Short mmCIF file of C-alpha atoms (C1' of nucleotides) in Angstrom, two decimals:
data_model
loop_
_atom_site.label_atom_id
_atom_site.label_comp_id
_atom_site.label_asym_id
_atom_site.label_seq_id
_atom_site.Cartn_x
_atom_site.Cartn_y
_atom_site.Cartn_z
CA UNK E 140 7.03 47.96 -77.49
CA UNK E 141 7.46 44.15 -77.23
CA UNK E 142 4.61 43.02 -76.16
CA UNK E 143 4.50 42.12 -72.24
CA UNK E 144 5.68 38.33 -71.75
CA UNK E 145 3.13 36.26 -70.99
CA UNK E 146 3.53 35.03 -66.78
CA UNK E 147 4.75 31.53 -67.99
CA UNK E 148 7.68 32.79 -70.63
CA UNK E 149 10.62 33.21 -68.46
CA UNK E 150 13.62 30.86 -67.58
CA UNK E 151 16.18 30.44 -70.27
CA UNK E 152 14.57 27.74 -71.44
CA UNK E 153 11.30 29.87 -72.53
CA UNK E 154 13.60 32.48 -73.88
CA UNK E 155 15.18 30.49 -76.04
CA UNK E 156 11.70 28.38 -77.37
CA UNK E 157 10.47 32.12 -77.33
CA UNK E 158 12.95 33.29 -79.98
CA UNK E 159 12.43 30.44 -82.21
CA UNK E 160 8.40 31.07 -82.10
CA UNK E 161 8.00 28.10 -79.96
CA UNK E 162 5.98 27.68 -77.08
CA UNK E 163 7.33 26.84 -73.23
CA UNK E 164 5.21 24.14 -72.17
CA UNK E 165 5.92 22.01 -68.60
CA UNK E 166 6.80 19.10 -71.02
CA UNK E 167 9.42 20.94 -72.73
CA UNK E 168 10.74 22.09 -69.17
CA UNK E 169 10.52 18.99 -67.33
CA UNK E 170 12.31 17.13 -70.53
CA UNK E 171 15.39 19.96 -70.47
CA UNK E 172 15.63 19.67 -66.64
CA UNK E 173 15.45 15.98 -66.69
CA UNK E 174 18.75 15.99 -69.11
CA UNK E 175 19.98 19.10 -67.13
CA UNK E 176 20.14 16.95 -64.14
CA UNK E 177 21.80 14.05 -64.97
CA UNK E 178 23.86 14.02 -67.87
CA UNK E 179 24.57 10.51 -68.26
CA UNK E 180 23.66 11.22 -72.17
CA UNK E 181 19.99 9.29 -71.81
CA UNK E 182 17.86 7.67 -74.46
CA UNK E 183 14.55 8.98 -75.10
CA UNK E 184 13.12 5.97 -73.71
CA UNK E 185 15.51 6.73 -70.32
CA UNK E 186 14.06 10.57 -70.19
CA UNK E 187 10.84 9.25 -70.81
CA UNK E 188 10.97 7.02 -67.48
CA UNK E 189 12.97 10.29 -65.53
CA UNK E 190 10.27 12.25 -66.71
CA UNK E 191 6.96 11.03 -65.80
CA UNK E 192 7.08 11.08 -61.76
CA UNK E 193 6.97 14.62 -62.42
CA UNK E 194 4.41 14.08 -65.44
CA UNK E 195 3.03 11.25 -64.85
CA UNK E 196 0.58 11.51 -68.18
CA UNK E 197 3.37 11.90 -71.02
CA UNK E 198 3.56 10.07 -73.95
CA UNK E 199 6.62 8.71 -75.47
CA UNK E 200 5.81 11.03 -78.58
CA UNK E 201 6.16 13.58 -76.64
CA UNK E 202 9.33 13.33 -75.40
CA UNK E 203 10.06 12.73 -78.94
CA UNK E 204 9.26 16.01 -79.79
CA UNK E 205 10.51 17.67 -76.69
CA UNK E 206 13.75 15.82 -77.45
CA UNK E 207 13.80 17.07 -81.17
CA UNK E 208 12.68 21.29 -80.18
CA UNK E 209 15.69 21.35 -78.28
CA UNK E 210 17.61 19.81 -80.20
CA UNK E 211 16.84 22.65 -82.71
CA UNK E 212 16.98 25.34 -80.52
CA UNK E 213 20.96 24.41 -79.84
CA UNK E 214 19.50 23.41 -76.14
CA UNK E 215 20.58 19.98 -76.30
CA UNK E 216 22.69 17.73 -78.88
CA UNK E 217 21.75 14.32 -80.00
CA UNK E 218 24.74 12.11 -80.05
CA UNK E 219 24.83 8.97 -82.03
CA UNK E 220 26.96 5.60 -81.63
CA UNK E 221 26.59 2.50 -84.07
CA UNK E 222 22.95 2.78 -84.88
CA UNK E 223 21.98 2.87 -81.15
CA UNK E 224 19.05 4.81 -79.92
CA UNK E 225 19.86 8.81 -80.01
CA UNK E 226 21.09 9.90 -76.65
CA UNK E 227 20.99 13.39 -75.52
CA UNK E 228 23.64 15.70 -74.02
CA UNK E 229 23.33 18.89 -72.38
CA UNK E 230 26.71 20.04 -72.81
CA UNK E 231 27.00 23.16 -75.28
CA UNK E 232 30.92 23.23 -75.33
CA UNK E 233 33.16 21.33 -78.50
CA UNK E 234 33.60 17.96 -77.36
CA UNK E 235 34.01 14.89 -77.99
CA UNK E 236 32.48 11.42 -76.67
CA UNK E 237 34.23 8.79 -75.44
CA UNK E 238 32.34 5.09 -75.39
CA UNK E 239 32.91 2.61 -73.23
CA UNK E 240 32.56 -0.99 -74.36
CA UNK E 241 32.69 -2.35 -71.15
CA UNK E 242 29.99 -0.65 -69.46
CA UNK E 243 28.32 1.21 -72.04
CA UNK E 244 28.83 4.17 -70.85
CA UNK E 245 29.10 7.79 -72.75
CA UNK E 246 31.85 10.37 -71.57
CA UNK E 247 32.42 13.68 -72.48
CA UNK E 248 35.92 14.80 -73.50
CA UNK E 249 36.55 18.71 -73.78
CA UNK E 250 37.86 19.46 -77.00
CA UNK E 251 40.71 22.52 -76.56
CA UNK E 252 40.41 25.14 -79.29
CA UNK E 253 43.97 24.20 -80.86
CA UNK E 254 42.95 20.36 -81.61
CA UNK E 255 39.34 21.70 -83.01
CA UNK E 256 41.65 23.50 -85.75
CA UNK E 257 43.90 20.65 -86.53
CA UNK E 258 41.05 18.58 -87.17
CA UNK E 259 39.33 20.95 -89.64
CA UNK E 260 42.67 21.30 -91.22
CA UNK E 261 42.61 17.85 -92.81
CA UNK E 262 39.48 19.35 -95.09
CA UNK E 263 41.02 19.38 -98.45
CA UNK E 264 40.13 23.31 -100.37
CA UNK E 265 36.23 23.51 -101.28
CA UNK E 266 35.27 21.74 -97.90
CA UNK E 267 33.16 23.56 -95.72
CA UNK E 268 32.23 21.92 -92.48
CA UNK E 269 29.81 23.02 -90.25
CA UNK E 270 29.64 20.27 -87.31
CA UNK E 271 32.54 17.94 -86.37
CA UNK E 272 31.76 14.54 -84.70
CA UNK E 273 34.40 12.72 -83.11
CA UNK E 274 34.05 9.64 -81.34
CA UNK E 275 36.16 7.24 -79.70
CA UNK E 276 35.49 3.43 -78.25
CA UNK E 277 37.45 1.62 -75.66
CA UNK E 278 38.06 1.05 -72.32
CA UNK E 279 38.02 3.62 -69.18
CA UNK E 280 39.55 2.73 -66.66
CA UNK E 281 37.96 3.31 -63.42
CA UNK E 282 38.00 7.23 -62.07
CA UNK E 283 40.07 6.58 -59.00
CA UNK N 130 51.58 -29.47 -92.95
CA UNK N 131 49.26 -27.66 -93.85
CA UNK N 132 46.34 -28.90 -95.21
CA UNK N 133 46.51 -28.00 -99.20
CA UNK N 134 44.05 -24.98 -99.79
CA UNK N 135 41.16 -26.51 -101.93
CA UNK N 136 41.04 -25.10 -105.19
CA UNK N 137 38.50 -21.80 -104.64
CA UNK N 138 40.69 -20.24 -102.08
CA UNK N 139 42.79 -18.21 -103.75
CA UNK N 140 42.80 -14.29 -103.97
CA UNK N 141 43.48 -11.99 -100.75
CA UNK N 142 39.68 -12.28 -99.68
CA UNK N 143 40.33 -16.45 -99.44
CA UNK N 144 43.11 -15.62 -98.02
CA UNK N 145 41.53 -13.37 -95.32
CA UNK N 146 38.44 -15.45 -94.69
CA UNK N 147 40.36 -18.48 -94.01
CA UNK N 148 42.39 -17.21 -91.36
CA UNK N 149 39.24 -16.71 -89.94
CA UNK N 150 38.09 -20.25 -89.81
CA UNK N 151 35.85 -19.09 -93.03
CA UNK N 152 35.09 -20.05 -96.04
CA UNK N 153 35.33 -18.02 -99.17
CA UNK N 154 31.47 -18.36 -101.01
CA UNK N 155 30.20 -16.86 -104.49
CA UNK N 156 28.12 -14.41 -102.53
CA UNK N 157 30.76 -13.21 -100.30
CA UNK N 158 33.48 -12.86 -103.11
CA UNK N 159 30.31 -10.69 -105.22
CA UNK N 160 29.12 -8.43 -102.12
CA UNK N 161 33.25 -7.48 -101.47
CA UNK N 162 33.60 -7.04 -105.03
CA UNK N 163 30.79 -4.35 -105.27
CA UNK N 164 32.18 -2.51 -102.56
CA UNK N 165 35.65 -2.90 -104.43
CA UNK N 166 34.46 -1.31 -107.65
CA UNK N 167 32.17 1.60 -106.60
CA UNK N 168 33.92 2.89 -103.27
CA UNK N 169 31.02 5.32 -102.61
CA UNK N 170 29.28 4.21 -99.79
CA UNK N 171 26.65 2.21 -100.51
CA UNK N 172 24.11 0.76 -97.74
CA UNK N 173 23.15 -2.73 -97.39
CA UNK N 174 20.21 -2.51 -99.89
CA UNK N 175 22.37 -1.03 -102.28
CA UNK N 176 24.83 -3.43 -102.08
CA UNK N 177 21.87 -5.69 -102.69
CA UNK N 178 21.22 -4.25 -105.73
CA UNK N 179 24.44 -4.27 -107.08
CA UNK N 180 24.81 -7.61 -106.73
CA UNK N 181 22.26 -9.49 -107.79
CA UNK N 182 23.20 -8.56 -111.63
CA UNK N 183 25.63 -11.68 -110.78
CA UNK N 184 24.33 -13.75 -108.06
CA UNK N 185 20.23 -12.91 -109.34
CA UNK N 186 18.89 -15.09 -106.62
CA UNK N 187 20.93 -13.54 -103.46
CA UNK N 188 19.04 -12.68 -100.36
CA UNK N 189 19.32 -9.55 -98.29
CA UNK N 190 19.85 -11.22 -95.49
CA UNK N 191 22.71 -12.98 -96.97
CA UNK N 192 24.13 -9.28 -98.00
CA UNK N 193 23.64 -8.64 -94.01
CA UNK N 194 25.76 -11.95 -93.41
CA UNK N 195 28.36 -11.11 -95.92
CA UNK N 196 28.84 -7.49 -95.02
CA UNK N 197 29.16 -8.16 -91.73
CA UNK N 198 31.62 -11.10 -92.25
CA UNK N 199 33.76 -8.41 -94.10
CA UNK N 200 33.78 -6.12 -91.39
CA UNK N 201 34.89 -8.92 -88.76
CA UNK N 202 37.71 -9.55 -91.00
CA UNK N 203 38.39 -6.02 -91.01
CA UNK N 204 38.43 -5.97 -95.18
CA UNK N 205 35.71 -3.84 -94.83
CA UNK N 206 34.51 -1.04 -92.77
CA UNK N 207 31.04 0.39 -91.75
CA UNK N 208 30.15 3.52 -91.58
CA UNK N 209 27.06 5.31 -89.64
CA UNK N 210 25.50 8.62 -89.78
CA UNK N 211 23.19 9.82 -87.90
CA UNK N 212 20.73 7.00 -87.26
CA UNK N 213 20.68 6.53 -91.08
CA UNK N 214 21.20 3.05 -92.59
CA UNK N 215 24.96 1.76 -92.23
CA UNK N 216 27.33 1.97 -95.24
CA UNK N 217 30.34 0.16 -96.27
CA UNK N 218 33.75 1.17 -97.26
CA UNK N 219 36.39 -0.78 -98.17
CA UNK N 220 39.11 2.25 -97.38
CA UNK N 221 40.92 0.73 -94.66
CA UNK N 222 43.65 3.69 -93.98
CA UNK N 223 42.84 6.02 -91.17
CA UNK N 224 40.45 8.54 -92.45
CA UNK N 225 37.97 10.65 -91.51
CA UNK N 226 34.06 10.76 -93.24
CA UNK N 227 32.38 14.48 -95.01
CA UNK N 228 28.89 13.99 -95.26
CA UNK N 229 28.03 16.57 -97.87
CA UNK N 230 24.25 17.76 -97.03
CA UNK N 231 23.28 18.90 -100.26
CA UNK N 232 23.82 15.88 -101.61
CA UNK N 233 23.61 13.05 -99.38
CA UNK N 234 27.31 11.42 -100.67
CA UNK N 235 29.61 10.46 -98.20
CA UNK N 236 33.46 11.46 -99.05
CA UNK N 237 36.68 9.64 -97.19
CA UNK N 238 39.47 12.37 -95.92
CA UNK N 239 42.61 11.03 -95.48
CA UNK N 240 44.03 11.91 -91.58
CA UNK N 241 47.37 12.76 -91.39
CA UNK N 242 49.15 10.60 -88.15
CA UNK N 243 50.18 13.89 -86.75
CA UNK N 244 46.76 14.68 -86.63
CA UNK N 245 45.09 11.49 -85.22
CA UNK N 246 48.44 11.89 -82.35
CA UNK N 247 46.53 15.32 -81.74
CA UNK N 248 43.25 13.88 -81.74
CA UNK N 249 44.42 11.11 -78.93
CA UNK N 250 46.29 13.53 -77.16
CA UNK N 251 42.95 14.87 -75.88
CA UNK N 252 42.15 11.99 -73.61
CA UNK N 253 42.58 11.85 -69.73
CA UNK N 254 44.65 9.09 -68.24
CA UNK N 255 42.58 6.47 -68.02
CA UNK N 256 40.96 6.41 -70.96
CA UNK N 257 42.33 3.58 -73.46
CA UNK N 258 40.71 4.35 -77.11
CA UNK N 259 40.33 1.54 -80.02
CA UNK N 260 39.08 3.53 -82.50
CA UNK N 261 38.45 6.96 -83.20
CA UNK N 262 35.38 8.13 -85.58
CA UNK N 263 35.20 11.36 -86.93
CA UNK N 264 32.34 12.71 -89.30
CA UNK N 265 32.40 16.05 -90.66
CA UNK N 266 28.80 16.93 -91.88
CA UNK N 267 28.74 20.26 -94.27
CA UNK N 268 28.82 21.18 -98.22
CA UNK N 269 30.82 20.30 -100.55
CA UNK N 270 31.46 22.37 -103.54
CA UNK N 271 31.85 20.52 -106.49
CA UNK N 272 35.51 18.84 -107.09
CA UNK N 273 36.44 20.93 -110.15
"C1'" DC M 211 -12.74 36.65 -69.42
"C1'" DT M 212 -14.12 34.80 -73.80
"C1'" DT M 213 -13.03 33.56 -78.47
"C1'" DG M 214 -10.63 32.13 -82.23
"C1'" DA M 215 -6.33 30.82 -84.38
"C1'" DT M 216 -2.48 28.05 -83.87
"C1'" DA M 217 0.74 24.95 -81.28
"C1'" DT M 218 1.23 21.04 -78.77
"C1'" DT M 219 0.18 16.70 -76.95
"C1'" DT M 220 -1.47 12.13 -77.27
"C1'" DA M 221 -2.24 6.99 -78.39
"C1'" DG M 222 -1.64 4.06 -81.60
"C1'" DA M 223 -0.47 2.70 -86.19
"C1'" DA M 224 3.14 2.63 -89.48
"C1'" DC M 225 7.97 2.52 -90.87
"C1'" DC M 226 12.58 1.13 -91.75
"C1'" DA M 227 16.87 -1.01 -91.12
"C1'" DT M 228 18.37 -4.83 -89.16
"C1'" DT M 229 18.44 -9.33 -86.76
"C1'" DC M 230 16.56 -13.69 -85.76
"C1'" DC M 231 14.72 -18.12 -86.98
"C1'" DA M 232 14.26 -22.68 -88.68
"C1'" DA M 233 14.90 -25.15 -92.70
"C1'" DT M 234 17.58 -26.05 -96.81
"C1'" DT M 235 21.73 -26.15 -99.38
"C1'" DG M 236 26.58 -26.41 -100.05
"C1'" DG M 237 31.42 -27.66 -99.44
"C1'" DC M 238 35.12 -30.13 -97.37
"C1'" DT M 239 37.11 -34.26 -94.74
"C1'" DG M 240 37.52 -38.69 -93.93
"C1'" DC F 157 30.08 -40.92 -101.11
"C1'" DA F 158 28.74 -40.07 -96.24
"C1'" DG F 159 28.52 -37.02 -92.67
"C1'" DC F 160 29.28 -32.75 -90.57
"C1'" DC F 161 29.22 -28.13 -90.04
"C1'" DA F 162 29.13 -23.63 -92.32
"C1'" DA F 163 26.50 -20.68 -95.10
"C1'" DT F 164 22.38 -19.20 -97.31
"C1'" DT F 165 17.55 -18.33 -97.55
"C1'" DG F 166 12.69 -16.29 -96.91
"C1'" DG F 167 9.99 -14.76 -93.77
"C1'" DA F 168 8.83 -13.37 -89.24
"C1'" DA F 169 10.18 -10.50 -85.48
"C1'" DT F 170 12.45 -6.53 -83.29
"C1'" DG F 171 13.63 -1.91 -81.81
"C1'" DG F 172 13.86 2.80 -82.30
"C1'" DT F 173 11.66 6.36 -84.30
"C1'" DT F 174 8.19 8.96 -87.03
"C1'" DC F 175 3.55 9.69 -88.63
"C1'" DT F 176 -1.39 10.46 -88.13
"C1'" DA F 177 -5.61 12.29 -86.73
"C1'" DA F 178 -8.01 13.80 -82.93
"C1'" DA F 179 -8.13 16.07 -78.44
"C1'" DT F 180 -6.20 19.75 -75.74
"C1'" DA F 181 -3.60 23.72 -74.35
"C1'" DT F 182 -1.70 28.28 -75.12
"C1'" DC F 183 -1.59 32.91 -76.72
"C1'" DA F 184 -3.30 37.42 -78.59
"C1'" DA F 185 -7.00 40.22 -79.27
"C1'" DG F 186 -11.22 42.10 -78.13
#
DNA sequence: CTTGATATTTAGAACCATTCCAATTGGCTG
DNA sequence: CAGCCAATTGGAATGGTTCTAAATATCAAG
C-alpha cells in the first residue's frame, strides 16, 4: 500500500533521505558520491571544488547543507581536529583517526570490538556514552 | 652562575615560564590562576571574565596570548569539541573528556595506562602517535 | 498534466572565535 | 638610567560556518 516510489527515489542514498522524510536531489547525490569516491576526509570547501564539474551551478551553502543531511542520516561523519574546518568521512565502521602533522593528512584506523570496550570501561557508574572520538597526532611514516 | 632570579620569579609558573625564555607577568600569573581555581573548562571569554575582577583593564587578546603561552609550556591544556570555542584545563594526567549534552559541562576521566597501552596498540607499523584525544559525548546523570 | 503545498537551493550578509597588526608599555641588563 | 626586547593592548582582519529571504524544484493529489 506504500505508495509507488517516485522514478527518482532509488539508490541507497534516496532510501535512506527517503526514510528520514527528506528529499533525493542531484546535489545531495553528487555531494555523497563525491566523498564516496575519494575518501581523503575533505573539507566542505574541498567537496565544494570536487563537486561542481559535475554541478557546475552549486553554491557553497549548499554543500553545507548536503554536508549536514548526511551527516544526520548516519551517511557520512564529520570529523573534527583542533578547530579546523569539519572534514567528512564516509566510513560507517568504529574508528579512529590518525593526523599527520607532517603532511596534514587524515587516516582511518579500524577500531577492533575488544579495544571499543576497554575504552568505554574507563566511564565511571552513571556515564552513558553514546559516541566515542578518539584521535591521535604524529607522524606516519611512509606506506612502503 | 646563574644569573640570580629577579625577585617576581618565584612559584612553579616562574619557574616554568623561565625555562622557556619567558617571563612571568601579572596577567599571565591571573589567567593560570583562574584556570587553577575553577577546573571546569572554561573558554577564552570566560577566562576573560574571570579575570578581570583582578587585572580590570586586561584585554582578550592578552587572555589569547596567555592561554596559549600556558599551553606551550604544557601547564595547561586545550581542549576542543566539535568546532565549539577551545577550553582550558589545567589537568595534566592522561585523561580522557565526557561532554555531557544535556548540559553542556565538560568532565575529565582519568585513563588507566593499561588502557591508553590498548588504545596504542591499535596502530599499524608505521604510525608514530604524540598524543591521543579521546572525547566521549553522552549524558551524565547527576553525581549523587 | 496542472496545481498547490512544502523542501531545497541560492547568493550574500552576518556571525563567532581567533589571529594579526602596529603602537605602547613594561621589565631586566648593562 | 638607558636601551633593548618581551609582553600587552585595541582594533582590524580572517576563516569557517550559519543565517536570511527570495527563487526554484519536487512531490502528491486531482
Amino acid at each position: 500500500m506504500a505508495s509507488r516510489p517516485s522514478t527518482t527515489l532509488s539508490g541507497p542514498l534516496a532510501r535512506r533521505l527517503a526514510d528520514s522524510g527528506l528529499r533525493a536531489t542531484p546535489q545531495r547525490e553528487v555531494v555523497y558520491d563525491v566523498l564516496l569516491k575519494k575518501r581523503d576526509h575533505p573539507t566542505a570547501e574541498e567537496v565544494f571544488a570536487r563537486v561542481k564539474p559535475a554541478l557546475a551551478g552549486i553554491s557553497l551553502a549548499t554543500v553545507y547543507n548536503c554536508l549536514e543531511t548526511l551527516v544526520q542520516c548516519d551517511l557520512v561523519r564529520a570529523v573534527n581536529f583542533e578547530r579546523g574546518p569539519t572534514r567528512y568521512c564516509p566510513n560507517l565502521r568504529p574508528h579512529a583517526h590518525f593526523h599527520d602533522d607532517a603532511t596534514g593528512a587524515t587516516h582511518d584506523i579500524d577500531l577492533p570490538p575488544a579495544v571499543l570496550t576497554k575504552i568505554k570501561s574507563v566511564l565511571p557508574a552513571g556515564y552513558e556514552a553514546n559516541a566515542v572520538e578518539i584521535t591521535f597526532r604524529g607522524k606516519a611514516k611512509s606506506a612502503r
